[in-house]
mmCIF file of C-alpha atoms in Angstrom:
data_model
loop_
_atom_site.group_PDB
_atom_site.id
_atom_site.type_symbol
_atom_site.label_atom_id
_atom_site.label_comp_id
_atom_site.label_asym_id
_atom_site.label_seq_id
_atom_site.Cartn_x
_atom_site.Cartn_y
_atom_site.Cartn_z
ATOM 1 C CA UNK R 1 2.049 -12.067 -10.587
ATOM 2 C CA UNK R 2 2.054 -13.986 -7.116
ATOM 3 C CA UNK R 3 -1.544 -14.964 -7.409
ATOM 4 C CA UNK R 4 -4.266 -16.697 -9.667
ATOM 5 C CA UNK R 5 -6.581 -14.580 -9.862
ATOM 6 C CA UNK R 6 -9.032 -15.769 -12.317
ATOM 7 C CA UNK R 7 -11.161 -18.014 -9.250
ATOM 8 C CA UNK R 8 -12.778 -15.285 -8.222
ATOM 9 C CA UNK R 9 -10.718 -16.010 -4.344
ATOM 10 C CA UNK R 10 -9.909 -12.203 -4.422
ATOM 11 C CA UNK R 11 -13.340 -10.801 -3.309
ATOM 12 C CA UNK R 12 -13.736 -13.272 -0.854
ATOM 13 C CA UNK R 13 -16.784 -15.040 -2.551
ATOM 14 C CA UNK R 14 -17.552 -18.067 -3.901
ATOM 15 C CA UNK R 15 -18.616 -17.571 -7.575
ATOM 16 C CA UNK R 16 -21.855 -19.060 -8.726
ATOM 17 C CA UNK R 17 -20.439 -20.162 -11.798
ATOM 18 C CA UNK R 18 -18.348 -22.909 -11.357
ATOM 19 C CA UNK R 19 -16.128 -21.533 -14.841
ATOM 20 C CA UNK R 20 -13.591 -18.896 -13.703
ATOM 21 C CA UNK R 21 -14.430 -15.066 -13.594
ATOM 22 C CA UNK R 22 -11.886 -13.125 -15.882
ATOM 23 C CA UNK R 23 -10.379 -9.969 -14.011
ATOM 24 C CA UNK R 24 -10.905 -6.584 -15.592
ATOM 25 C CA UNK R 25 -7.692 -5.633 -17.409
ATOM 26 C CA UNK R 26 -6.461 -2.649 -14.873
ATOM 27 C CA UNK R 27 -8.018 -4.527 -11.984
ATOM 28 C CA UNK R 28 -4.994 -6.970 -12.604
ATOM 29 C CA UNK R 29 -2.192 -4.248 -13.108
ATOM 30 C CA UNK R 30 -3.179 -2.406 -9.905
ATOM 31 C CA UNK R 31 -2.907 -6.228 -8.412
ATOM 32 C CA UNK R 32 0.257 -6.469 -9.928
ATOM 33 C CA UNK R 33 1.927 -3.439 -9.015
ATOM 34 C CA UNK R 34 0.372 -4.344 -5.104
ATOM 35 C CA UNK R 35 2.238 -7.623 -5.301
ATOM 36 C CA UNK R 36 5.516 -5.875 -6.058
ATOM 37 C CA UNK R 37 5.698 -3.130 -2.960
ATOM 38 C CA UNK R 38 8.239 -4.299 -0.879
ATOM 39 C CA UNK R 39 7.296 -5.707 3.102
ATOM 40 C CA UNK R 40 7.297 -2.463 5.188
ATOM 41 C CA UNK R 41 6.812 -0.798 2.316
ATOM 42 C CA UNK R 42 3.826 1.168 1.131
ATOM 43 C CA UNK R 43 1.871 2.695 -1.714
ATOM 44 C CA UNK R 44 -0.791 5.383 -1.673
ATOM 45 C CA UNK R 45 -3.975 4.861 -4.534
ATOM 46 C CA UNK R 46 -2.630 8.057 -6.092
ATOM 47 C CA UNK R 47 0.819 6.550 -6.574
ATOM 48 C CA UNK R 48 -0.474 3.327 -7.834
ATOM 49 C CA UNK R 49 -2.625 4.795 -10.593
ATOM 50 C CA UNK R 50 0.786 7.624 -11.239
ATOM 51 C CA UNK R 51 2.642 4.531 -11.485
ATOM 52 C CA UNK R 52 0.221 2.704 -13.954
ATOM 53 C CA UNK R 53 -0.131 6.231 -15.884
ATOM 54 C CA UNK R 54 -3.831 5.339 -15.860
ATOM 55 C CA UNK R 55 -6.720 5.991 -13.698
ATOM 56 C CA UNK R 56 -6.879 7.666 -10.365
ATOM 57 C CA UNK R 57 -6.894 6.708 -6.547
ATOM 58 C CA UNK R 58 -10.564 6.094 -6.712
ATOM 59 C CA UNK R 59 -10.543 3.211 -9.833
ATOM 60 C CA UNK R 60 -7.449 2.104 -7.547
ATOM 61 C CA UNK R 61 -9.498 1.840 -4.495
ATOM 62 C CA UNK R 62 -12.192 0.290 -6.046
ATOM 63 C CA UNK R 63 -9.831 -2.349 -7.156
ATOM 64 C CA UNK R 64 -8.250 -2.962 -3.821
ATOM 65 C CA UNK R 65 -11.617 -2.960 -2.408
ATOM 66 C CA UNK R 66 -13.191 -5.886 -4.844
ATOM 67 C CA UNK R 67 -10.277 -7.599 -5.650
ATOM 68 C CA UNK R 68 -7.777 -6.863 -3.264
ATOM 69 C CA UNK R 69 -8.176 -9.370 -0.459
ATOM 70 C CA UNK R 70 -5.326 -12.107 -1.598
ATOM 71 C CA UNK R 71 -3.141 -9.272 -2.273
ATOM 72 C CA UNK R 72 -0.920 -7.480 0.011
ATOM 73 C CA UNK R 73 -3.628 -4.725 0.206
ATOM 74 C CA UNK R 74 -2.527 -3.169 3.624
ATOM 75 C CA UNK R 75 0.410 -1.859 1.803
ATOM 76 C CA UNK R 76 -2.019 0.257 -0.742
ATOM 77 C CA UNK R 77 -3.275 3.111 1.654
ATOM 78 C CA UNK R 78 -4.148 6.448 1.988
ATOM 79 C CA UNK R 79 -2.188 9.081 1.690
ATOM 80 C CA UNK R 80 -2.455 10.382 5.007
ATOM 81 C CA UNK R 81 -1.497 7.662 6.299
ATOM 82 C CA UNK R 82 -4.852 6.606 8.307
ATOM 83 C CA UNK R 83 -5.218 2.932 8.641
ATOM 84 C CA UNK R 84 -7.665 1.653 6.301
ATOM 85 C CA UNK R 85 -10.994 2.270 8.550
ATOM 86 C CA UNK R 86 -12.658 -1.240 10.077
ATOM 87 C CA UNK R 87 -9.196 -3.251 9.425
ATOM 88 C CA UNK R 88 -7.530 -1.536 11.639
ATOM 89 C CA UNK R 89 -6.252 -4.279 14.082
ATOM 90 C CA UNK R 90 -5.212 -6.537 10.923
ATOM 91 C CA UNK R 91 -3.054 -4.069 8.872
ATOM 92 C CA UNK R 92 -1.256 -3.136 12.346
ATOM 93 C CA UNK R 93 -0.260 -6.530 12.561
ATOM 94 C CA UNK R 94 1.016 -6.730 9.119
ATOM 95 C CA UNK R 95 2.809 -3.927 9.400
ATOM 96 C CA UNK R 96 4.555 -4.920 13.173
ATOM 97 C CA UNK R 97 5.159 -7.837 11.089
ATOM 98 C CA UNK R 98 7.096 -6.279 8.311
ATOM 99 C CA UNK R 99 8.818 -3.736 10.064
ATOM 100 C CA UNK R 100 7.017 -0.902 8.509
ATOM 101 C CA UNK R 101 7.500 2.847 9.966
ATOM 102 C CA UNK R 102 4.766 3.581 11.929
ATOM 103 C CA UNK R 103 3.841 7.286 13.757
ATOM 104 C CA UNK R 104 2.049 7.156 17.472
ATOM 105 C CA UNK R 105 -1.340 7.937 17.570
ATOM 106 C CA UNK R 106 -2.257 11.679 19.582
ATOM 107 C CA UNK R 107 -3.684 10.759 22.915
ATOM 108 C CA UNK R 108 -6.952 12.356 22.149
ATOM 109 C CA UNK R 109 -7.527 10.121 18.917
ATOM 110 C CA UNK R 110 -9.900 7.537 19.018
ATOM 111 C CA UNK R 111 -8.495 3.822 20.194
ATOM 112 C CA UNK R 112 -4.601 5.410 19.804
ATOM 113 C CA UNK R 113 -4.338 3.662 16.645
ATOM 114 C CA UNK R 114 -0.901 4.958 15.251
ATOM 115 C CA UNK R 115 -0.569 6.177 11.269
ATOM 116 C CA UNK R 116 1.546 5.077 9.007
ATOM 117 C CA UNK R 117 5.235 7.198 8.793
ATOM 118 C CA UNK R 118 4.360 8.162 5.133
ATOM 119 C CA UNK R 119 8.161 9.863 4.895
ATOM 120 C CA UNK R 120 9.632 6.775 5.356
ATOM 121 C CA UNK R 121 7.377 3.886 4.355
ATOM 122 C CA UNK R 122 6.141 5.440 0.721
ATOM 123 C CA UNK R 123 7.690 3.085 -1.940
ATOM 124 C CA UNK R 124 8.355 5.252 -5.104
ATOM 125 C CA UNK R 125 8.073 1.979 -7.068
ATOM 126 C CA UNK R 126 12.143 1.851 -8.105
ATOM 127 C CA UNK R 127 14.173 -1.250 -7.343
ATOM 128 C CA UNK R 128 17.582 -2.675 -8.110
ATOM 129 C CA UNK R 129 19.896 0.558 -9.398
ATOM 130 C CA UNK R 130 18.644 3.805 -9.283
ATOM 131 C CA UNK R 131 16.353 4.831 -11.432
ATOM 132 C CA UNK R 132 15.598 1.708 -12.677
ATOM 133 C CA UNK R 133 11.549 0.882 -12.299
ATOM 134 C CA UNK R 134 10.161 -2.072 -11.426
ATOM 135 C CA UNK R 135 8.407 -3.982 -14.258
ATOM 136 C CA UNK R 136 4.494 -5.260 -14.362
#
């Protein structure tokens, strides 16, 4: 885990009580397994909640939605690969930034914001040797 995230600093307010808010349980593993997609990398809901073995993309995007702001949360997207509507313009940069495979926008789609290349940038959570999994 990359972050603290017992201050509350993942929804982006300040907590009235100055003692620090405890995380629900599988708010923290879906945190977790955020923290360990690789840059340019990416993971839809669905595969973060097949990776846990619990839940489903909606508990995950409830997560990334309350919680998810200190995380890498551009890299936990749909999967059709639609930027994450109204933060747009941020994740594009991240992902410029990384390097991750992106698809052109149609000329008849609104602002020609591109999609993510869900072929190439899906992460199927392995690392190191195949078939080895990452660890949470």
């Amino acid at each position: 885990m990359s972050e603290d995230r017992t201050s509350g600093s993942r929804t982006g307010a300040v907590p009235a009580d100055p003692a620090p808010a405890e995380l629900p349980v599988y708010a923290e593993r879906v945190l977790d397994v955020a923290d360990l997609i690789p840059p340019g990398r990416v993971m839809t809901y669905g595969d973060v909640a097949e990776w846990l073995g619990d839940g489903g993309p909606r508990q995950v995007g409830r997560v990334m939605a309350l919680y998810g702001s200190a995380a890498p949360w551009w890299r936990v997207v749909r999967a059709d690969g639609v930027l994450l509507p109204g933060h747009e313009p941020r994740a594009l940069g991240h992902y410029r930034e990384e390097g991750t495979p992106l698809r052109g926008a149609p000329r008849d789609a609104e602002g020609h914001v591109p999609r993510l290349d869900m072929k190439r940038a899906r992460w199927d959570g392995v690392t190191g040797s195949p078939g080895e999994k990452a660890h949470i």
